[in-house]
């Protein structure tokens, strides 16, 4: 007799809760409907559900996100790089203490090589008719960064092959939850024909009706809760075992919004705001910012980065600053609103000639007007590049570092933002021969440190 199994999935929500009331309502209603018809339902998230740009996530350090997943009835989740790399070790180690769902992360280990108690390499779920559904998962291979936080990662494709081989012995259906990106998902499908379904994320790709790679179905639902993935699995365990997977996406923009949606979203913001009311400093005067010209707050942040990293010089983009600070009490909430980005400090080593190239690009390429989001940046536009201990006279082309003319053959340490080492904006920084990352500190932590130094 043919069996229907219903699978729903999300990925890369990034704490964008504006559509969460619709997603929550839809998942609860669908689950109730299918179960009333005697059919099984599984709900998965493929990582980056947590993002500390939102005050609710920042204030609860992700535990509030876990409560939301519990409430919506999720079956299992995997880690994205936002869960893995933006939370201090102890916070991540206890993030899922109250989870009502399984956490699957086959390639995440403690520094000694043992698995954390909360991260399973795979799990086998049974349908009401006895069909065994084996699920494994892996997260993106940022091994050096995880190592700085006290974690170890195994290479995800090799790790998944081990888990898939194990599941082949035990399961009727094999599912991979992937936070690896589209290219790796296709590689998994090509190399592991026994995998039935790969639900993916990380690269924010969209498969409106799934994608077939050999015998494997791939599903992906974009980002920010724009879509909910749905896969109808049909299984017949008769004389000739048969299974079929049909993938589609549900556009959350056209779903009914619950009557209290606006209040629900506001409540999440208020919870975060209340938890972040700790006073940092009291300012004797306001501090302002501009994305187009020199201003106080970007200069303060750039100097803080320079001092924190003990570098020769520093560079940031003024677009990091999203709000001014008023005279009087400044709270952690104020700093979070000003600097919501999960961006870490970084030092790169550049030759004088490479540093010159960076400055030419930053001043002459129109980079300051670029509008973008990603790589940890949660702002609007890049904004003017701001320097500390760098003087650049565009009229005559002269450059000084720490008051002395730049030497093209000399090696300089430049304090900057990790996003510049990941993106293509400033190639000499991306391609720097040595990079030193500072985790888990965010740029707002450095701003807090600098303001306390100046005003306490």
Coordinates of C-alpha atoms in Angstrom, one line a residue:
X1 CA 0.0 0.0 0.0
X2 CA 1.3 3.4 -1.0
X3 CA 2.3 5.7 1.9
X4 CA 2.5 9.5 1.8
X5 CA 5.1 11.3 4.0
X6 CA 5.1 15.1 4.1
X7 CA 8.4 17.0 4.6
X8 CA 8.7 20.8 5.2
X9 CA 11.9 22.7 5.3
X10 CA 13.4 26.1 5.9
X11 CA 16.9 27.5 5.6
X12 CA 18.8 30.8 6.2
X13 CA 16.0 32.5 8.0
X14 CA 18.7 34.7 9.7
X15 CA 16.3 35.9 12.4
X16 CA 14.1 37.7 9.9
X17 CA 11.0 37.3 11.9
X18 CA 8.8 39.5 9.7
X19 CA 7.4 36.4 8.0
X20 CA 7.7 34.0 11.0
X21 CA 4.0 34.4 12.1
X22 CA 2.9 33.2 8.7
X23 CA 5.5 30.4 8.6
X24 CA 4.5 29.2 12.1
X25 CA 0.8 29.3 11.3
X26 CA 1.3 27.4 8.0
X27 CA 3.4 24.7 9.5
X28 CA 1.1 24.1 12.5
X29 CA -2.0 24.0 10.2
X30 CA -0.4 21.6 7.7
X31 CA 0.9 19.3 10.4
X32 CA -2.5 19.1 12.0
X33 CA -4.1 18.5 8.6
X34 CA -1.7 15.7 7.6
X35 CA -1.9 14.0 10.9
X36 CA -5.7 14.1 10.9
X37 CA -5.4 12.2 7.6
X38 CA -3.2 9.6 9.2
X39 CA 0.0 10.8 7.4
X40 CA 3.4 11.6 8.8
X41 CA 5.0 15.0 8.9
X42 CA 8.6 16.0 9.3
X43 CA 9.9 19.6 9.6
X44 CA 13.6 20.5 9.1
X45 CA 15.7 23.6 9.2
X46 CA 19.0 23.7 7.3
X47 CA 20.9 26.3 9.4
X48 CA 21.4 30.0 9.9
X49 CA 18.1 30.3 11.7
X50 CA 20.0 32.2 14.4
X51 CA 21.4 35.6 13.5
X52 CA 22.5 38.1 16.1
X53 CA 21.5 41.1 14.0
X54 CA 18.1 41.0 15.6
X55 CA 17.7 42.2 19.2
X56 CA 15.6 39.1 20.2
X57 CA 18.4 36.8 19.1
X58 CA 21.1 39.1 20.7
X59 CA 19.2 39.4 23.9
X60 CA 18.5 35.7 24.3
X61 CA 21.8 34.6 22.7
X62 CA 19.8 32.3 20.3
X63 CA 17.8 30.5 23.0
X64 CA 14.7 32.5 22.0
X65 CA 15.2 31.2 18.4
X66 CA 15.2 27.6 19.8
X67 CA 11.9 28.4 21.6
X68 CA 10.4 29.5 18.2
X69 CA 11.5 26.2 16.5
X70 CA 10.0 24.3 19.4
X71 CA 6.7 26.1 19.1
X72 CA 6.5 25.5 15.4
X73 CA 7.1 21.7 15.8
X74 CA 10.4 21.2 14.1
X75 CA 11.7 17.6 13.9
X76 CA 15.4 18.3 13.4
X77 CA 17.8 21.1 12.5
X78 CA 21.4 21.5 11.5
X79 CA 23.9 24.3 12.2
X80 CA 24.7 27.1 9.9
X81 CA 27.8 29.2 10.2
X82 CA 25.8 31.8 12.1
X83 CA 25.0 29.3 14.9
X84 CA 28.5 27.9 14.7
X85 CA 30.7 31.0 14.5
X86 CA 28.8 34.0 16.0
X87 CA 28.2 32.4 19.5
X88 CA 31.0 31.9 22.1
X89 CA 31.8 28.2 22.7
X90 CA 29.9 27.8 25.9
X91 CA 26.8 29.6 24.5
X92 CA 26.7 27.2 21.5
X93 CA 27.4 24.3 23.8
X94 CA 24.2 25.0 25.7
X95 CA 22.1 26.6 22.9
X96 CA 20.0 23.5 22.4
X97 CA 19.6 22.5 26.1
X98 CA 15.8 23.0 25.9
X99 CA 15.3 21.9 22.3
X100 CA 12.4 19.6 21.5
X101 CA 14.0 18.6 18.2
X102 CA 17.1 16.7 17.2
X103 CA 20.3 18.7 16.3
X104 CA 22.2 16.9 13.5
X105 CA 25.8 18.0 12.7
X106 CA 27.9 15.1 11.6
X107 CA 31.1 17.1 11.0
X108 CA 31.1 19.1 14.3
X109 CA 33.4 17.9 17.1
X110 CA 34.9 19.2 20.3
X111 CA 38.6 20.1 20.3
X112 CA 39.6 16.7 21.5
X113 CA 37.9 14.9 18.6
X114 CA 34.8 13.7 20.5
X115 CA 31.3 14.7 19.5
X116 CA 29.4 17.2 21.6
X117 CA 26.4 15.6 23.4
X118 CA 23.9 17.7 21.5
X119 CA 25.2 17.1 18.0
X120 CA 24.2 13.8 16.4
X121 CA 25.8 12.4 13.3
X122 CA 22.5 11.1 12.1
X123 CA 19.1 10.0 13.4
X124 CA 16.6 7.5 12.1
X125 CA 12.9 8.5 12.3
X126 CA 10.1 5.9 11.8
X127 CA 6.9 6.7 10.1
X128 CA 3.6 5.4 11.5
X129 CA 3.8 2.6 9.0
X130 CA 7.3 1.6 9.8
X131 CA 9.3 3.3 7.0
X132 CA 12.8 4.2 8.3
X133 CA 13.9 7.7 7.4
X134 CA 17.6 8.3 8.0
X135 CA 18.7 11.9 8.3
X136 CA 22.2 13.2 8.5
X137 CA 23.7 16.7 8.2
X138 CA 26.8 18.8 7.8
X139 CA 27.8 22.5 8.0
X140 CA 30.1 24.7 6.0
X141 CA 33.8 23.9 6.4
X142 CA 35.2 27.1 8.1
X143 CA 37.6 24.9 10.0
X144 CA 40.2 27.6 11.1
X145 CA 37.5 29.9 12.5
X146 CA 35.8 27.1 14.4
X147 CA 39.1 26.1 15.8
X148 CA 39.5 29.6 17.3
X149 CA 36.2 29.0 19.2
X150 CA 37.3 25.6 20.5
X151 CA 35.6 23.4 17.9
X152 CA 36.9 21.0 15.3
X153 CA 35.3 20.3 12.0
X154 CA 35.8 17.3 9.8
X155 CA 35.7 17.7 6.0
X156 CA 31.9 17.7 5.3
X157 CA 31.7 15.6 2.1
X158 CA 33.9 12.9 3.5
X159 CA 32.0 12.9 6.7
X160 CA 28.7 12.6 5.0
X161 CA 29.9 9.7 2.9
X162 CA 30.6 7.8 6.2
X163 CA 27.2 8.6 7.6
X164 CA 25.4 7.8 4.3
X165 CA 27.2 4.4 4.2
X166 CA 25.9 3.7 7.7
X167 CA 22.3 4.8 6.9
X168 CA 22.3 2.6 3.8
X169 CA 22.4 -0.4 6.2
X170 CA 19.5 0.9 8.3
X171 CA 17.1 3.2 6.5
X172 CA 14.6 3.0 3.7
X173 CA 14.9 6.8 2.9
X174 CA 18.1 8.8 3.2
X175 CA 17.9 12.6 3.7
X176 CA 20.8 15.1 4.0
X177 CA 20.4 18.5 5.7
X178 CA 23.1 20.6 4.2
X179 CA 24.5 24.0 5.1
X180 CA 27.2 23.6 2.5
X181 CA 25.8 25.5 -0.6
X182 CA 24.4 24.5 -3.9
X183 CA 27.7 23.3 -5.6
X184 CA 28.5 20.9 -2.7
X185 CA 24.9 19.6 -2.6
X186 CA 25.1 18.7 -6.3
X187 CA 28.5 17.0 -5.6
X188 CA 26.9 14.9 -2.8
X189 CA 24.1 13.9 -5.1
X190 CA 26.5 12.9 -7.9
X191 CA 28.7 10.8 -5.6
X192 CA 26.1 9.2 -3.4
X193 CA 23.2 7.9 -5.6
X194 CA 21.6 6.2 -2.5
X195 CA 20.7 9.7 -1.1
X196 CA 17.1 10.3 -1.8
X197 CA 16.8 14.0 -0.8
X198 CA 19.1 16.9 0.0
X199 CA 17.7 19.9 1.7
X200 CA 20.2 22.7 1.3
X201 CA 21.1 26.3 2.3
X202 CA 24.0 28.6 2.9
X203 CA 24.2 30.0 -0.6
X204 CA 20.6 31.2 -0.4
X205 CA 19.7 29.5 -3.7
X206 CA 16.1 28.7 -4.7
X207 CA 14.8 25.6 -6.4
X208 CA 11.1 26.4 -7.1
X209 CA 10.3 22.8 -8.1
X210 CA 13.4 21.1 -6.7
X211 CA 16.2 19.8 -8.8
X212 CA 17.0 16.3 -9.9
X213 CA 20.7 15.2 -9.9
X214 CA 20.7 11.6 -11.0
X215 CA 18.3 9.8 -8.6
X216 CA 18.5 12.5 -5.9
X217 CA 16.0 15.4 -5.4
X218 CA 17.4 18.7 -4.2
X219 CA 15.4 21.3 -2.3
X220 CA 16.3 24.8 -1.3
X221 CA 14.2 27.7 -0.1
X222 CA 16.2 30.9 -0.5
X223 CA 16.6 33.1 2.5
X224 CA 14.8 35.2 5.2
X225 CA 11.7 33.0 5.2
X226 CA 10.8 34.0 1.7
X227 CA 9.8 30.4 1.0
X228 CA 8.9 27.3 2.8
X229 CA 10.1 24.1 1.1
X230 CA 7.7 21.2 0.7
X231 CA 8.5 17.7 -0.4
X232 CA 5.8 15.0 -0.9
X233 CA 7.4 11.6 -0.4
X234 CA 5.5 8.5 -1.7
X235 CA 6.6 5.1 -0.7
X236 CA 5.4 1.6 -1.6
X237 CA 7.1 -1.2 0.2
X238 CA 5.3 -3.9 -1.9
X239 CA 7.0 -6.6 -3.9
X240 CA 9.2 -4.0 -5.6
X241 CA 10.2 -1.2 -3.3
X242 CA 9.3 2.1 -4.8
X243 CA 9.7 5.7 -3.7
X244 CA 9.1 9.1 -5.3
X245 CA 9.9 12.7 -4.2
X246 CA 8.1 15.8 -5.5
X247 CA 9.5 19.1 -4.4
X248 CA 8.0 22.6 -4.4
X249 CA 8.1 25.9 -2.6
X250 CA 5.4 27.9 -0.8
X251 CA 5.7 31.7 -1.2
X252 CA 5.2 33.0 2.3
X253 CA 4.2 36.5 1.0
X254 CA 0.9 35.0 -0.2
X255 CA 0.1 33.1 3.0
X256 CA -2.5 34.4 5.5
X257 CA -1.1 36.5 8.3
X258 CA -2.4 35.7 11.7
X259 CA -4.5 38.6 13.2
X260 CA -1.8 39.3 15.9
X261 CA 1.2 39.1 13.6
X262 CA 2.3 42.7 14.1
X263 CA 2.0 42.4 17.8
X264 CA 3.9 39.1 17.8
X265 CA 6.8 40.6 15.8
X266 CA 6.9 43.7 18.0
X267 CA 6.9 41.6 21.1
X268 CA 10.0 39.8 19.9
X269 CA 11.8 43.1 19.4
X270 CA 10.7 44.3 22.8
X271 CA 11.9 41.2 24.6
X272 CA 15.4 41.7 23.0
X273 CA 15.3 45.4 23.9
X274 CA 14.5 44.8 27.5
X275 CA 17.3 42.2 27.8
X276 CA 19.8 44.7 26.4
X277 CA 19.1 47.6 28.7
X278 CA 22.5 47.3 30.5
X279 CA 24.2 50.7 30.7
X280 CA 27.6 50.9 29.0
X281 CA 28.5 54.6 29.5
X282 CA 27.0 58.1 29.9
X283 CA 28.0 60.4 27.1
X284 CA 28.7 64.1 27.8
X285 CA 27.8 65.0 24.2
X286 CA 26.1 63.2 21.3
X287 CA 28.2 61.3 18.7
X288 CA 27.2 61.4 15.1
X289 CA 28.0 59.6 11.9
X290 CA 27.9 60.0 8.1
X291 CA 28.4 57.5 5.3
X292 CA 29.6 60.2 2.9
X293 CA 32.2 62.2 4.8
X294 CA 34.4 62.0 7.9
X295 CA 32.5 61.8 11.1
X296 CA 32.9 60.9 14.8
X297 CA 31.6 57.3 15.3
X298 CA 33.3 55.7 12.3
X299 CA 36.6 57.3 13.4
X300 CA 36.1 56.1 17.0
X301 CA 35.4 52.5 15.8
X302 CA 38.4 52.5 13.4
X303 CA 40.7 53.7 16.2
X304 CA 39.2 51.0 18.5
X305 CA 40.0 48.3 15.9
X306 CA 43.6 49.6 15.5
X307 CA 44.2 49.5 19.3
X308 CA 42.4 46.2 19.9
X309 CA 44.4 44.4 17.2
X310 CA 47.7 46.2 17.9
X311 CA 48.2 46.8 14.2
X312 CA 50.2 49.3 12.2
X313 CA 47.1 50.9 10.8
X314 CA 43.3 50.3 10.3
X315 CA 40.6 50.5 7.8
X316 CA 36.8 50.2 8.0
X317 CA 33.7 51.3 6.0
X318 CA 31.6 54.0 7.5
X319 CA 28.4 52.1 6.4
X320 CA 28.9 49.9 9.5
X321 CA 27.4 52.7 11.6
X322 CA 23.6 52.6 11.4
X323 CA 22.6 55.1 14.1
X324 CA 24.0 58.0 16.2
X325 CA 24.4 58.0 20.0
X326 CA 22.6 60.6 21.9
X327 CA 23.9 62.5 24.9
X328 CA 23.4 60.6 28.2
X329 CA 23.0 57.0 28.9
X330 CA 24.1 54.5 26.3
X331 CA 23.0 50.9 26.6
X332 CA 23.9 47.6 25.0
X333 CA 20.7 47.9 23.0
X334 CA 21.9 51.3 21.6
X335 CA 25.2 49.7 20.5
X336 CA 23.4 46.7 19.0
X337 CA 21.1 49.0 16.9
X338 CA 24.1 51.0 15.8
X339 CA 26.3 47.9 15.0
X340 CA 24.0 44.9 14.5
X341 CA 26.6 43.1 12.2
X342 CA 28.0 39.7 13.2
X343 CA 31.4 41.0 11.9
X344 CA 34.7 40.1 13.6
X345 CA 38.0 42.0 13.7
X346 CA 40.8 40.8 11.5
X347 CA 44.4 41.6 10.8
X348 CA 46.0 41.1 7.4
X349 CA 49.6 41.5 6.4
X350 CA 50.1 43.5 3.3
X351 CA 53.1 44.9 1.5
X352 CA 53.3 48.6 1.1
X353 CA 52.5 48.1 -2.6
X354 CA 49.4 46.0 -1.7
X355 CA 48.3 48.6 0.8
X356 CA 48.6 51.3 -1.9
X357 CA 46.4 49.2 -4.1
X358 CA 43.7 48.9 -1.4
X359 CA 43.7 52.7 -0.9
X360 CA 43.4 53.3 -4.7
X361 CA 40.5 50.9 -5.0
X362 CA 38.7 52.3 -1.9
X363 CA 39.0 55.9 -3.2
X364 CA 38.6 55.6 -6.9
X365 CA 36.3 52.6 -7.6
X366 CA 33.0 54.0 -6.4
X367 CA 33.0 51.3 -3.7
X368 CA 31.6 53.7 -1.1
X369 CA 28.2 53.9 -3.0
X370 CA 27.8 50.1 -3.2
X371 CA 24.5 48.9 -1.7
X372 CA 24.7 45.3 -0.4
X373 CA 24.0 42.9 2.4
X374 CA 25.9 39.7 3.3
X375 CA 29.2 38.5 4.6
X376 CA 28.0 39.6 8.1
X377 CA 27.1 43.1 6.9
X378 CA 23.6 44.0 7.9
X379 CA 23.6 47.6 6.8
X380 CA 22.5 49.5 3.6
X381 CA 25.6 50.7 1.7
X382 CA 29.4 50.5 2.0
X383 CA 30.0 54.1 2.8
X384 CA 33.2 56.0 2.8
X385 CA 36.3 54.1 3.8
X386 CA 37.8 55.3 7.1
X387 CA 41.4 55.0 8.1
X388 CA 43.5 55.2 11.3
X389 CA 47.2 55.9 11.1
X390 CA 46.9 56.2 7.3
X391 CA 47.1 59.5 5.4
X392 CA 46.2 59.5 1.8
X393 CA 46.5 62.6 -0.3
X394 CA 44.6 62.0 -3.5
X395 CA 45.9 65.2 -5.1
X396 CA 49.5 64.2 -5.1
X397 CA 49.2 60.5 -4.5
X398 CA 51.3 60.5 -1.3
X399 CA 50.6 57.9 1.4
X400 CA 51.8 57.9 5.0
X401 CA 51.5 55.1 7.6
X402 CA 52.0 56.2 11.2
X403 CA 53.2 59.5 9.9
X404 CA 56.0 58.1 7.7
X405 CA 55.9 57.7 3.8
X406 CA 54.8 54.2 2.8
X407 CA 57.5 51.8 1.8
X408 CA 56.3 49.6 -1.0
X409 CA 58.6 46.6 0.0
X410 CA 57.7 46.8 3.7
X411 CA 55.1 44.5 5.4
X412 CA 52.4 46.3 7.2
X413 CA 49.7 44.8 9.6
X414 CA 46.3 46.3 8.7
X415 CA 43.4 45.9 11.2
X416 CA 40.2 45.6 9.3
X417 CA 36.9 43.5 9.0
X418 CA 36.6 39.8 8.4
X419 CA 34.1 40.6 5.6
X420 CA 36.9 42.1 3.5
X421 CA 38.8 38.8 3.6
X422 CA 35.7 36.9 2.3
X423 CA 34.4 39.3 -0.3
X424 CA 35.8 40.6 -3.6
X425 CA 35.7 44.3 -2.7
X426 CA 39.4 44.7 -1.9
X427 CA 41.4 41.9 -3.6
X428 CA 44.7 42.5 -1.8
X429 CA 42.9 41.9 1.5
X430 CA 41.0 38.9 0.3
X431 CA 44.3 37.4 -1.1
X432 CA 46.5 38.4 1.8
X433 CA 49.1 35.8 2.6
X434 CA 48.5 36.0 6.4
X435 CA 45.1 36.7 8.1
X436 CA 44.5 36.7 11.9
X437 CA 40.9 36.5 13.0
X438 CA 39.6 37.6 16.4
X439 CA 36.6 35.6 17.7
X440 CA 34.1 35.8 19.3
X441 CA 34.3 39.6 19.5
X442 CA 32.1 41.6 17.2
X443 CA 32.8 45.2 16.1
X444 CA 30.2 46.4 18.6
X445 CA 32.2 44.8 21.4
X446 CA 35.2 46.9 20.3
X447 CA 33.0 50.0 20.2
X448 CA 31.9 49.3 23.8
X449 CA 35.5 48.8 24.9
X450 CA 36.6 52.1 23.3
X451 CA 33.7 54.1 24.7
X452 CA 34.4 52.8 28.2
X453 CA 38.0 53.7 27.8
X454 CA 37.0 57.3 26.8
X455 CA 34.1 58.0 29.1
X456 CA 34.3 55.9 32.2

